[in-house]
Structures are given as structure tokens and as C-alpha cells.
Amino acid sequence: MTPYDGPSAQDRPPLIDGFGRTVTYLRVSVTDRCDLRCVYCMAEHMSFLPKAEVLTLEELDRIASAFVGLGVRKLRITGGEPLVRKGVMGLFGALSRHLATGALDELTLTTNGTRLAEFAAPLAELGVRRVNVSLDTLKPELFRTLTRGGDLAKVLTGIGAAQAAGLKVKLNAVALKDDNAAELPELIRWAHARGCEVTLIETMPLGEIEADRTDQYLSLGALRRELESFWTLTDIPLSTGGPARYVEVAETGGRLGFITPLSHNFCEACNRVRLTCTGTLHTCLGQEDAADLRAVLRAGGSDQDLIEAIRLAVDGKPKGHDFRIERAARPAVARHMSTTGG
Ligand code: SAM
Ligand code: SF4
């Protein structure tokens, strides 16, 4: 298959949805598989997709590159765990051509960090400058429990390797009422002391899991008030077009983000869409809308067919999500975060 290289952004109008928002950011899930089983993300016994359903690396490159041609400036590779996908460095290598041409501002990834020790240096060589690492606790036993068997030491080694390779590391932590809430100030202090930003995330009702999400959910509004009882938090007017709101913590000298999909709506400036590893385009994390781009590719569709399918999907991007965490309520969407790509 010939890699997709055009048309260039100058030749085409940007991707603008029905509410006037321009899509400049694509998240690409390269696998639904993972070497961990975080309690808020996956069920303990997940059934994973047959290989034939998952896009090949060439198909992933073709779709992602079509988006770059339509004005997307930032690509985030995610999953599942992106670094367990065989050959994923080949995809980074292929996509890095868009950094070289200037069509893309940033190629990055979200990872659980277990394989960063191996991949940090090659990622840096391919033009990756920042990584998001998900880390909810610094306690080895709790880490093992929350990830159902993970080894914290591997992640900490991975973070060290990423920093040694010159990558900026941001930590993502899901705030969980009974599990890590009390430890979060310590986690933030630890991260800031190492030059890492932290973003706290409220658990979102995505996919069935064993636990009741009302037991896990912690409002970040309440957590922020608690942090303000001993730290000085100053809002900073930084918007990445995403859900996070940022503050500076005077006492640690670091930056802290809050992703509050449940307590605040953040959709009016949303600039992103998500591609699953099966080629389904979701234009909203919290809605069931879906466009099957794999079908276009596998029916032998031309680049023009692909562009039209992308434009049609973006045109119908929903206004926003409607997350609620209520006891015994069904998830807002049936798919897990590991399917959509966080
Ligand atoms: N495996 C990689 C990782 O953990 O960073 C990338 C994929 S993971 C699905 C991306 C992010 O989604 C992680 O930061 C994870 O904590 C978050 N996540 C997963 N399920 C979630 C949920 N139900 N609510 C909020 N965040 C969730
Ligand atoms: Fe795997 Fe990431 Fe989901 Fe944890 S959050 S189970 S590491 S995909």
C-alpha cells in the first residue's frame, strides 16, 4: 500500500465540525491489548480483538496521514498499551516524516510506562519530545492491586529512561476515592520534584468493569479545595483545546492539571477526535457516534473516499458528552477507554 502523502493542508480547507470547532488533534489507538488491567479501565478477563479486525500499521499510517493532510497538527499514539503493539516503532518512524516536513507540530504517546526503558531512546530519536505516563500511586502494593499485577519498579525505571533520553514526562493519575486520594499530594510533590507535570483525571463511565464507579469516583473540585488548604494554586490561562484546566503550585513550583468531565463540561473548545485500532473514528469520547474508516480502506477506497468519510464524520461531531456517575447506572458508552484510546 502506498503511504498517503497529500494533499497538503494548504490545498484543503481545515476540518471544521458542525459547531464551528476546528479539529487539529487526532488520538490513534494502535491496539486494544495491554500488559496491565487497571481496575477503572478494564474488566479482569477481557476478550481482545482478533488480529484481522485490527488495522495494520500501514492502514494506521494511511488514516493518520490523511488527517495530517487535512490540517491535524498533533498526533497522540495510545491504546490499550501502545508499546505492546508489535512493530509500533515502525509506525512512529513512518509518521515522523510529517514532523520533518513541518506538517505536524507534535507526535507523542500515552503509555503505562512498563516498556519505556526499552523504547524511550528510540522514540526520542524519531522526534517524540513528550510522553504522558499513567501512574496512580507510588506504593508498590497498591500499584499491583490497581493494575491487577503490575510492577511499579518497571514504570519508575521507564520514567527515568524517558527523562534520560530527553523526553518531557507528564504523569496522568486517575483520582480514586478510597485508593489513592490521600496519596495524591505526595504523588504531585514527587513528580514536581522531578520536573514532571501532573494531570489528575476523574474516572469516566466508559465500558463495564467489575467495580461500581460510584465507589471509585472522586470529585476533583473537592480535591482541589483540599489541596488549597495547604498549597497556593494559581490558575494559568493555558488551553490545549482539551478538558484539562491548569494551575501552578507555588510550594512545589510545578504545574497541575485537572480533567473534570463529570463536574464540568469542557466540550465547547474541543479540538480532537479519536481513531480506534479497528479504524472506527469517534468524534466524541462520551458518545456512541462512530464512522467506519476501515471499511473505506478495505473496500479499496481512494484517498478522496477516505477524506470524504473523515469530513462527514467530523461534520457530525456531537456538541458534547453527558457523563453521569450514578449507582447501578449503565456506562455512558459501552466501549472501554482501552478501546477508544485515552
Ligand atoms: N495504556 C496507556 C496508559 O495507561 O497510559 C494508554 C491508554 S489508557 C486507556 C489512557 C488513559 O486513560 C490512562 O491515563 C488511564 O488512566 C485513563 N483511563 C482509562 N480508563 C479510564 C476511565 N474509565 N476514566 C478515566 N480515565 C481512564
Ligand atoms: Fe492498560 Fe492503560 Fe487501561 Fe491501564 S489504563 S489497563 S495501562 S490501557
mmCIF file of C-alpha atoms and ligand atoms in Angstrom:
data_model
loop_
_atom_site.group_PDB
_atom_site.id
_atom_site.type_symbol
_atom_site.label_atom_id
_atom_site.label_comp_id
_atom_site.label_asym_id
_atom_site.label_seq_id
_atom_site.Cartn_x
_atom_site.Cartn_y
_atom_site.Cartn_z
ATOM 1 C CA MET A 1 0.000 0.000 0.000
ATOM 2 C CA THR A 2 1.364 3.432 -0.902
ATOM 3 C CA PRO A 3 1.665 5.728 2.093
ATOM 4 C CA TYR A 4 -0.654 8.711 1.942
ATOM 5 C CA ASP A 5 1.227 11.986 1.498
ATOM 6 C CA GLY A 6 -1.144 14.608 0.183
ATOM 7 C CA PRO A 7 -2.985 16.812 -0.230
ATOM 8 C CA SER A 8 -1.135 19.330 1.868
ATOM 9 C CA ALA A 9 -3.015 21.390 4.447
ATOM 10 C CA GLN A 10 -2.719 24.498 2.274
ATOM 11 C CA ASP A 11 -4.705 22.838 -0.522
ATOM 12 C CA ARG A 12 -7.665 21.927 1.647
ATOM 13 C CA PRO A 13 -9.998 23.699 3.976
ATOM 14 C CA PRO A 14 -9.428 22.610 7.590
ATOM 15 C CA LEU A 15 -11.615 20.073 9.349
ATOM 16 C CA ILE A 16 -14.396 22.122 10.906
ATOM 17 C CA ASP A 17 -17.332 20.472 12.624
ATOM 18 C CA GLY A 18 -20.992 21.466 12.612
ATOM 19 C CA PHE A 19 -20.443 23.689 15.675
ATOM 20 C CA GLY A 20 -17.525 25.599 14.139
ATOM 21 C CA ARG A 21 -14.794 23.788 16.087
ATOM 22 C CA THR A 22 -11.628 23.018 14.123
ATOM 23 C CA VAL A 23 -10.205 19.530 14.570
ATOM 24 C CA THR A 24 -6.418 19.725 14.876
ATOM 25 C CA TYR A 25 -5.674 16.782 17.142
ATOM 26 C CA LEU A 26 -6.026 13.043 16.479
ATOM 27 C CA ARG A 27 -5.550 10.290 19.018
ATOM 28 C CA VAL A 28 -4.775 6.941 17.482
ATOM 29 C CA SER A 29 -5.246 3.723 19.397
ATOM 30 C CA VAL A 30 -2.894 1.141 17.922
ATOM 31 C CA THR A 31 -4.066 -1.852 19.964
ATOM 32 C CA ASP A 32 -6.786 -2.805 22.440
ATOM 33 C CA ARG A 33 -4.321 -5.050 24.289
ATOM 34 C CA CYS A 34 -2.388 -4.190 27.389
ATOM 35 C CA ASP A 35 0.067 -5.765 29.800
ATOM 36 C CA LEU A 36 -1.877 -4.273 32.750
ATOM 37 C CA ARG A 37 -5.545 -4.494 33.792
ATOM 38 C CA CYS A 38 -6.262 -1.231 35.620
ATOM 39 C CA VAL A 39 -9.411 -1.621 37.685
ATOM 40 C CA TYR A 40 -11.141 1.507 36.324
ATOM 41 C CA CYS A 41 -10.203 0.774 32.707
ATOM 42 C CA MET A 42 -10.651 -2.927 32.036
ATOM 43 C CA ALA A 43 -12.547 -5.903 33.312
ATOM 44 C CA GLU A 44 -10.282 -8.582 34.787
ATOM 45 C CA HIS A 45 -10.961 -11.006 31.968
ATOM 46 C CA MET A 46 -11.148 -9.038 28.764
ATOM 47 C CA SER A 47 -11.597 -10.622 25.385
ATOM 48 C CA PHE A 48 -9.380 -8.917 22.874
ATOM 49 C CA LEU A 49 -9.954 -8.398 19.177
ATOM 50 C CA PRO A 50 -8.911 -10.932 16.568
ATOM 51 C CA LYS A 51 -5.883 -9.708 14.617
ATOM 52 C CA ALA A 52 -7.798 -9.440 11.326
ATOM 53 C CA GLU A 53 -10.004 -6.747 12.824
ATOM 54 C CA VAL A 54 -7.117 -4.581 13.897
ATOM 55 C CA LEU A 55 -5.703 -2.116 11.387
ATOM 56 C CA THR A 56 -2.269 -2.954 10.030
ATOM 57 C CA LEU A 57 0.490 -0.448 10.706
ATOM 58 C CA GLU A 58 0.219 0.651 7.058
ATOM 59 C CA GLU A 59 -3.526 1.273 7.443
ATOM 60 C CA LEU A 60 -2.946 3.230 10.652
ATOM 61 C CA ASP A 61 -0.344 5.318 8.861
ATOM 62 C CA ARG A 62 -2.644 5.936 5.914
ATOM 63 C CA ILE A 63 -5.532 7.188 8.029
ATOM 64 C CA ALA A 64 -3.381 9.249 10.403
ATOM 65 C CA SER A 65 -1.585 10.806 7.449
ATOM 66 C CA ALA A 66 -4.900 11.677 5.795
ATOM 67 C CA PHE A 67 -5.756 13.623 8.946
ATOM 68 C CA VAL A 68 -2.402 15.404 8.791
ATOM 69 C CA GLY A 69 -3.220 16.324 5.206
ATOM 70 C CA LEU A 70 -6.489 17.797 6.482
ATOM 71 C CA GLY A 71 -4.794 20.061 8.995
ATOM 72 C CA VAL A 72 -4.300 17.897 12.082
ATOM 73 C CA ARG A 73 -1.176 19.256 13.854
ATOM 74 C CA LYS A 74 -0.878 16.823 16.729
ATOM 75 C CA LEU A 75 -0.950 13.025 16.821
ATOM 76 C CA ARG A 76 -1.051 11.037 20.046
ATOM 77 C CA ILE A 77 -0.450 7.288 19.844
ATOM 78 C CA THR A 78 -2.293 5.403 22.532
ATOM 79 C CA GLY A 79 -4.160 2.182 23.238
ATOM 80 C CA GLY A 80 -4.527 -0.229 25.057
ATOM 81 C CA GLU A 81 -0.842 -0.042 25.700
ATOM 82 C CA PRO A 82 0.772 1.286 22.520
ATOM 83 C CA LEU A 83 4.216 -0.105 23.338
ATOM 84 C CA VAL A 84 2.946 -3.711 23.353
ATOM 85 C CA ARG A 85 1.960 -3.451 19.676
ATOM 86 C CA LYS A 86 4.494 -5.345 17.594
ATOM 87 C CA GLY A 87 6.274 -3.059 15.163
ATOM 88 C CA VAL A 88 4.884 0.153 16.681
ATOM 89 C CA MET A 89 8.258 1.862 16.322
ATOM 90 C CA GLY A 90 7.891 1.422 12.563
ATOM 91 C CA LEU A 91 4.675 3.438 12.780
ATOM 92 C CA PHE A 92 6.414 6.180 14.774
ATOM 93 C CA GLY A 93 9.172 6.131 12.177
ATOM 94 C CA ALA A 94 6.681 6.477 9.313
ATOM 95 C CA LEU A 95 4.663 9.236 10.986
ATOM 96 C CA SER A 96 7.767 11.197 11.898
ATOM 97 C CA ARG A 97 8.058 12.191 8.209
ATOM 98 C CA HIS A 98 5.286 14.700 8.909
ATOM 99 C CA LEU A 99 7.410 16.282 11.638
ATOM 100 C CA ALA A 100 10.234 16.585 9.144
ATOM 101 C CA THR A 101 8.016 18.371 6.594
ATOM 102 C CA GLY A 102 6.543 20.675 9.257
ATOM 103 C CA ALA A 103 3.005 19.398 8.586
ATOM 104 C CA LEU A 104 2.851 18.090 12.143
ATOM 105 C CA ASP A 105 3.779 20.010 15.299
ATOM 106 C CA GLU A 106 3.838 17.065 17.631
ATOM 107 C CA LEU A 107 3.974 13.266 17.634
ATOM 108 C CA THR A 108 3.500 11.873 21.097
ATOM 109 C CA LEU A 109 2.143 8.949 23.092
ATOM 110 C CA THR A 110 0.324 7.939 26.238
ATOM 111 C CA THR A 111 1.791 4.874 27.893
ATOM 112 C CA ASN A 112 1.662 2.962 31.134
ATOM 113 C CA GLY A 113 5.457 3.175 31.137
ATOM 114 C CA THR A 114 6.232 -0.527 31.616
ATOM 115 C CA ARG A 115 8.228 -0.662 28.376
ATOM 116 C CA LEU A 116 9.671 2.827 28.302
ATOM 117 C CA ALA A 117 13.075 1.639 29.467
ATOM 118 C CA GLU A 118 13.389 -0.150 26.138
ATOM 119 C CA PHE A 119 11.656 2.388 23.888
ATOM 120 C CA ALA A 120 12.395 5.861 25.299
ATOM 121 C CA ALA A 121 15.645 6.427 23.403
ATOM 122 C CA PRO A 122 14.318 5.234 20.007
ATOM 123 C CA LEU A 123 11.200 7.374 20.492
ATOM 124 C CA ALA A 124 13.341 10.439 21.165
ATOM 125 C CA GLU A 125 15.402 9.680 18.059
ATOM 126 C CA LEU A 126 12.213 9.628 15.975
ATOM 127 C CA GLY A 127 11.223 13.124 17.091
ATOM 128 C CA VAL A 128 8.967 12.388 20.066
ATOM 129 C CA ARG A 129 9.538 15.172 22.607
ATOM 130 C CA ARG A 130 6.987 14.436 25.350
ATOM 131 C CA VAL A 131 5.261 11.384 26.766
ATOM 132 C CA ASN A 132 2.303 11.012 29.088
ATOM 133 C CA VAL A 133 2.805 8.233 31.596
ATOM 134 C CA SER A 134 -0.143 6.945 33.603
ATOM 135 C CA LEU A 135 0.746 6.473 37.239
ATOM 136 C CA ASP A 136 -1.830 6.437 40.033
ATOM 137 C CA THR A 137 0.315 5.543 43.035
ATOM 138 C CA LEU A 138 3.901 5.270 44.256
ATOM 139 C CA LYS A 139 3.064 2.389 46.571
ATOM 140 C CA PRO A 140 4.183 -0.919 45.003
ATOM 141 C CA GLU A 141 1.422 -2.968 46.642
ATOM 142 C CA LEU A 142 -1.355 -0.555 45.715
ATOM 143 C CA PHE A 143 0.061 -0.327 42.188
ATOM 144 C CA ARG A 144 -0.106 -4.109 41.954
ATOM 145 C CA THR A 145 -3.726 -4.039 43.129
ATOM 146 C CA LEU A 146 -4.890 -1.170 40.912
ATOM 147 C CA THR A 147 -3.240 -2.616 37.807
ATOM 148 C CA ARG A 148 -4.061 -6.231 38.783
ATOM 149 C CA GLY A 149 -0.483 -7.453 38.868
ATOM 150 C CA GLY A 150 1.751 -4.635 37.577
ATOM 151 C CA ASP A 151 5.295 -3.936 38.764
ATOM 152 C CA LEU A 152 5.778 -0.314 39.842
ATOM 153 C CA ALA A 153 9.572 -0.573 39.594
ATOM 154 C CA LYS A 154 9.362 -1.064 35.836
ATOM 155 C CA VAL A 155 7.347 2.122 35.423
ATOM 156 C CA LEU A 156 9.704 4.150 37.590
ATOM 157 C CA THR A 157 12.671 2.838 35.598
ATOM 158 C CA GLY A 158 10.777 3.730 32.428
ATOM 159 C CA ILE A 159 10.175 7.295 33.607
ATOM 160 C CA GLY A 160 13.870 7.640 34.441
ATOM 161 C CA ALA A 161 14.823 6.309 31.000
ATOM 162 C CA ALA A 162 12.456 8.748 29.297
ATOM 163 C CA GLN A 163 13.941 11.702 31.141
ATOM 164 C CA ALA A 164 17.470 10.469 30.437
ATOM 165 C CA ALA A 165 16.546 10.345 26.737
ATOM 166 C CA GLY A 166 15.481 13.997 26.933
ATOM 167 C CA LEU A 167 11.724 13.375 26.839
ATOM 168 C CA LYS A 168 9.459 15.588 28.906
ATOM 169 C CA VAL A 169 7.275 13.377 31.098
ATOM 170 C CA LYS A 170 3.779 14.257 32.215
ATOM 171 C CA LEU A 171 2.068 11.980 34.697
ATOM 172 C CA ASN A 172 -1.625 11.165 34.444
ATOM 173 C CA ALA A 173 -3.273 9.945 37.627
ATOM 174 C CA VAL A 174 -6.864 8.818 37.905
ATOM 175 C CA ALA A 175 -8.245 10.049 41.228
ATOM 176 C CA LEU A 176 -9.867 7.169 43.097
ATOM 177 C CA LYS A 177 -11.743 7.917 46.281
ATOM 178 C CA ASP A 178 -10.627 5.096 48.538
ATOM 179 C CA ASP A 179 -7.443 4.018 46.799
ATOM 180 C CA ASN A 180 -5.137 6.924 46.057
ATOM 181 C CA ALA A 181 -6.982 10.106 47.160
ATOM 182 C CA ALA A 182 -4.929 10.517 50.328
ATOM 183 C CA GLU A 183 -1.676 9.896 48.468
ATOM 184 C CA LEU A 184 -2.204 12.373 45.641
ATOM 185 C CA PRO A 185 -0.436 15.345 47.311
ATOM 186 C CA GLU A 186 2.628 13.133 47.785
ATOM 187 C CA LEU A 187 2.460 11.913 44.192
ATOM 188 C CA ILE A 188 2.267 15.512 42.961
ATOM 189 C CA ARG A 189 5.198 16.581 45.172
ATOM 190 C CA TRP A 190 7.247 13.615 43.938
ATOM 191 C CA ALA A 191 6.505 14.402 40.291
ATOM 192 C CA HIS A 192 7.155 18.135 40.573
ATOM 193 C CA ALA A 193 10.475 17.458 42.306
ATOM 194 C CA ARG A 194 11.454 15.528 39.153
ATOM 195 C CA GLY A 195 10.284 18.198 36.739
ATOM 196 C CA CYS A 196 7.124 16.305 35.716
ATOM 197 C CA GLU A 197 3.721 17.924 35.326
ATOM 198 C CA VAL A 198 0.778 16.006 36.742
ATOM 199 C CA THR A 199 -2.757 15.783 35.420
ATOM 200 C CA LEU A 200 -5.476 14.388 37.634
ATOM 201 C CA ILE A 201 -8.415 12.672 35.944
ATOM 202 C CA GLU A 202 -11.890 11.888 37.229
ATOM 203 C CA THR A 203 -12.962 8.342 36.424
ATOM 204 C CA MET A 204 -15.284 8.290 33.459
ATOM 205 C CA PRO A 205 -18.135 5.827 32.905
ATOM 206 C CA LEU A 206 -16.655 4.005 29.907
ATOM 207 C CA GLY A 207 -17.312 0.294 29.497
ATOM 208 C CA GLU A 208 -18.420 -2.294 32.020
ATOM 209 C CA ILE A 209 -15.944 -3.094 34.777
ATOM 210 C CA GLU A 210 -16.334 -5.192 37.914
ATOM 211 C CA ALA A 211 -16.333 -2.243 40.325
ATOM 212 C CA ASP A 212 -19.171 0.207 40.899
ATOM 213 C CA ARG A 213 -17.920 3.570 39.679
ATOM 214 C CA THR A 214 -19.766 5.432 42.400
ATOM 215 C CA ASP A 215 -17.347 3.731 44.789
ATOM 216 C CA GLN A 216 -14.345 4.924 42.760
ATOM 217 C CA TYR A 217 -15.446 8.421 41.804
ATOM 218 C CA LEU A 218 -13.752 11.373 43.475
ATOM 219 C CA SER A 219 -14.754 14.898 42.513
ATOM 220 C CA LEU A 220 -11.664 16.888 41.627
ATOM 221 C CA GLY A 221 -13.450 20.042 42.793
ATOM 222 C CA ALA A 222 -13.363 18.649 46.317
ATOM 223 C CA LEU A 223 -9.764 17.516 45.923
ATOM 224 C CA ARG A 224 -8.728 20.954 44.684
ATOM 225 C CA ARG A 225 -10.277 22.566 47.766
ATOM 226 C CA GLU A 226 -8.315 20.170 49.939
ATOM 227 C CA LEU A 227 -5.038 20.933 48.133
ATOM 228 C CA GLU A 228 -5.765 24.632 48.595
ATOM 229 C CA SER A 229 -5.877 24.136 52.348
ATOM 230 C CA PHE A 230 -2.076 23.689 52.321
ATOM 231 C CA TRP A 231 -0.872 24.842 48.864
ATOM 232 C CA THR A 232 -1.264 28.009 46.828
ATOM 233 C CA LEU A 233 -2.798 27.149 43.479
ATOM 234 C CA THR A 234 -2.812 29.826 40.784
ATOM 235 C CA ASP A 235 -4.899 29.312 37.657
ATOM 236 C CA ILE A 236 -2.946 29.591 34.453
ATOM 237 C CA PRO A 237 -4.734 30.516 31.246
ATOM 238 C CA LEU A 238 -3.406 27.568 29.278
ATOM 239 C CA SER A 239 -5.776 25.762 26.971
ATOM 240 C CA THR A 240 -4.759 22.782 24.891
ATOM 241 C CA GLY A 241 -8.245 22.560 23.420
ATOM 242 C CA GLY A 242 -8.749 19.665 25.763
ATOM 243 C CA PRO A 243 -10.513 19.079 29.013
ATOM 244 C CA ALA A 244 -7.664 19.982 31.356
ATOM 245 C CA ARG A 245 -7.566 23.157 33.416
ATOM 246 C CA TYR A 246 -4.135 24.038 34.794
ATOM 247 C CA VAL A 247 -2.732 25.625 37.925
ATOM 248 C CA GLU A 248 0.762 26.380 39.223
ATOM 249 C CA VAL A 249 1.541 25.076 42.687
ATOM 250 C CA ALA A 250 3.652 27.760 44.405
ATOM 251 C CA GLU A 251 5.114 25.419 47.020
ATOM 252 C CA THR A 252 6.337 22.764 44.566
ATOM 253 C CA GLY A 253 6.994 25.033 41.593
ATOM 254 C CA GLY A 254 5.177 22.585 39.307
ATOM 255 C CA ARG A 255 2.133 22.535 37.093
ATOM 256 C CA LEU A 256 -1.019 20.586 37.861
ATOM 257 C CA GLY A 257 -3.932 19.827 35.541
ATOM 258 C CA PHE A 258 -7.474 18.807 36.397
ATOM 259 C CA ILE A 259 -9.586 16.814 33.952
ATOM 260 C CA THR A 260 -13.132 17.045 35.233
ATOM 261 C CA PRO A 261 -15.506 15.529 32.708
ATOM 262 C CA LEU A 262 -18.108 14.840 35.382
ATOM 263 C CA SER A 263 -18.120 18.024 37.381
ATOM 264 C CA HIS A 264 -17.558 20.390 34.422
ATOM 265 C CA ASN A 265 -18.388 20.409 30.794
ATOM 266 C CA PHE A 266 -15.353 21.062 28.615
ATOM 267 C CA CYS A 267 -16.666 20.486 25.136
ATOM 268 C CA GLU A 268 -17.034 23.987 23.690
ATOM 269 C CA ALA A 269 -13.368 24.203 22.660
ATOM 270 C CA CYS A 270 -12.886 20.505 21.851
ATOM 271 C CA ASN A 271 -10.373 20.121 19.023
ATOM 272 C CA ARG A 272 -9.887 16.354 18.984
ATOM 273 C CA VAL A 273 -11.173 13.109 17.545
ATOM 274 C CA ARG A 274 -10.162 9.515 18.190
ATOM 275 C CA LEU A 275 -9.384 6.575 15.930
ATOM 276 C CA THR A 276 -9.672 3.086 17.393
ATOM 277 C CA CYS A 277 -7.342 0.277 16.402
ATOM 278 C CA THR A 278 -10.137 -1.148 14.257
ATOM 279 C CA GLY A 279 -10.393 2.042 12.240
ATOM 280 C CA THR A 280 -13.524 3.420 13.862
ATOM 281 C CA LEU A 281 -13.495 7.177 14.195
ATOM 282 C CA HIS A 282 -15.142 8.523 17.347
ATOM 283 C CA THR A 283 -15.613 12.253 17.295
ATOM 284 C CA CYS A 284 -16.654 12.346 20.963
ATOM 285 C CA LEU A 285 -15.214 10.299 23.833
ATOM 286 C CA GLY A 286 -18.561 10.178 25.592
ATOM 287 C CA GLN A 287 -20.989 9.454 22.745
ATOM 288 C CA GLU A 288 -21.680 6.397 20.614
ATOM 289 C CA ASP A 289 -21.118 8.187 17.276
ATOM 290 C CA ALA A 290 -18.813 6.183 15.001
ATOM 291 C CA ALA A 291 -17.545 6.173 11.427
ATOM 292 C CA ASP A 292 -16.010 3.054 9.954
ATOM 293 C CA LEU A 293 -12.861 4.170 8.128
ATOM 294 C CA ARG A 294 -11.540 0.608 7.935
ATOM 295 C CA ALA A 295 -14.475 -0.285 5.688
ATOM 296 C CA VAL A 296 -13.482 2.538 3.323
ATOM 297 C CA LEU A 297 -9.888 1.318 3.200
ATOM 298 C CA ARG A 298 -10.672 -2.372 2.847
ATOM 299 C CA ALA A 299 -13.231 -1.740 0.116
ATOM 300 C CA GLY A 300 -10.333 -0.314 -1.888
ATOM 301 C CA GLY A 301 -11.389 3.291 -1.292
ATOM 302 C CA SER A 302 -9.312 6.093 -2.781
ATOM 303 C CA ASP A 303 -7.701 8.874 -0.757
ATOM 304 C CA GLN A 304 -10.622 11.048 -1.803
ATOM 305 C CA ASP A 305 -13.089 8.472 -0.416
ATOM 306 C CA LEU A 306 -11.176 8.462 2.848
ATOM 307 C CA ILE A 307 -11.176 12.262 3.056
ATOM 308 C CA GLU A 308 -14.906 12.388 2.385
ATOM 309 C CA ALA A 309 -15.628 9.823 5.100
ATOM 310 C CA ILE A 310 -13.490 11.802 7.566
ATOM 311 C CA ARG A 311 -15.187 15.102 6.682
ATOM 312 C CA LEU A 312 -18.644 13.572 7.021
ATOM 313 C CA ALA A 313 -17.816 12.177 10.473
ATOM 314 C CA VAL A 314 -16.268 15.441 11.685
ATOM 315 C CA ASP A 315 -19.267 17.374 10.406
ATOM 316 C CA GLY A 316 -21.464 15.299 12.746
ATOM 317 C CA LYS A 317 -19.221 15.670 15.837
ATOM 318 C CA PRO A 318 -21.593 15.816 18.813
ATOM 319 C CA LYS A 319 -21.859 19.001 20.803
ATOM 320 C CA GLY A 320 -20.730 17.301 23.999
ATOM 321 C CA HIS A 321 -20.909 14.333 26.296
ATOM 322 C CA ASP A 322 -23.289 13.612 29.100
ATOM 323 C CA PHE A 323 -21.337 11.698 31.715
ATOM 324 C CA ARG A 324 -23.025 10.832 34.981
ATOM 325 C CA ILE A 325 -21.859 8.504 37.684
ATOM 326 C CA GLU A 326 -24.855 7.036 39.435
ATOM 327 C CA ARG A 327 -25.250 3.856 41.344
ATOM 328 C CA ALA A 328 -26.275 0.961 39.077
ATOM 329 C CA ALA A 329 -26.290 3.275 36.043
ATOM 330 C CA ARG A 330 -25.003 1.829 32.796
ATOM 331 C CA PRO A 331 -21.758 3.292 31.401
ATOM 332 C CA ALA A 332 -22.263 6.393 29.202
ATOM 333 C CA VAL A 333 -20.776 4.387 26.359
ATOM 334 C CA ALA A 334 -20.285 0.639 26.143
ATOM 335 C CA ARG A 335 -16.701 0.734 24.897
ATOM 336 C CA HIS A 336 -13.793 0.806 27.345
ATOM 337 C CA MET A 337 -11.219 3.584 27.375
ATOM 338 C CA SER A 338 -8.707 0.974 26.182
ATOM 339 C CA THR A 339 -10.809 0.556 23.020
ATOM 340 C CA THR A 340 -11.346 4.231 22.259
ATOM 341 C CA GLY A 341 -7.828 5.248 23.223
ATOM 342 C CA GLY A 342 -7.381 7.565 26.181
HETATM 343 N N1 SAM B 1 -2.176 2.183 28.413
HETATM 344 C C1 SAM B 1 -1.848 3.553 28.298
HETATM 345 C C2 SAM B 1 -1.908 4.238 29.635
HETATM 346 O O1 SAM B 1 -2.424 3.662 30.576
HETATM 347 O O2 SAM B 1 -1.438 5.372 29.699
HETATM 348 C C3 SAM B 1 -2.684 4.317 27.286
HETATM 349 C C4 SAM B 1 -4.153 4.012 27.222
HETATM 350 S S1 SAM B 1 -5.087 4.378 28.696
HETATM 351 C C5 SAM B 1 -6.689 3.871 28.195
HETATM 352 C C6 SAM B 1 -5.104 6.152 28.639
HETATM 353 C C7 SAM B 1 -5.528 6.860 29.894
HETATM 354 O O3 SAM B 1 -6.890 6.575 30.130
HETATM 355 C C8 SAM B 1 -4.775 6.463 31.143
HETATM 356 O O4 SAM B 1 -4.214 7.617 31.725
HETATM 357 C C9 SAM B 1 -5.844 5.885 32.032
HETATM 358 O O5 SAM B 1 -5.598 6.179 33.371
HETATM 359 C C10 SAM B 1 -7.076 6.562 31.529
HETATM 360 N N2 SAM B 1 -8.340 5.840 31.794
HETATM 361 C C11 SAM B 1 -8.652 4.561 31.490
HETATM 362 N N3 SAM B 1 -9.921 4.276 31.841
HETATM 363 C C12 SAM B 1 -10.435 5.411 32.387
HETATM 364 C C13 SAM B 1 -11.693 5.764 32.948
HETATM 365 N N4 SAM B 1 -12.706 4.915 33.000
HETATM 366 N N5 SAM B 1 -11.845 7.025 33.421
HETATM 367 C C14 SAM B 1 -10.831 7.925 33.358
HETATM 368 N N6 SAM B 1 -9.625 7.652 32.828
HETATM 369 C C15 SAM B 1 -9.416 6.408 32.356
HETATM 370 FE FE1 SF4 B 2 -3.853 -0.729 30.236
HETATM 371 FE FE2 SF4 B 2 -3.746 1.911 30.181
HETATM 372 FE FE3 SF4 B 2 -6.097 0.661 30.552
HETATM 373 FE FE4 SF4 B 2 -4.280 0.568 32.476
HETATM 374 S S1 SF4 B 2 -5.291 2.410 31.707
HETATM 375 S S2 SF4 B 2 -5.459 -1.177 31.664
HETATM 376 S S3 SF4 B 2 -2.404 0.547 31.362
HETATM 377 S S4 SF4 B 2 -4.860 0.580 28.732
#
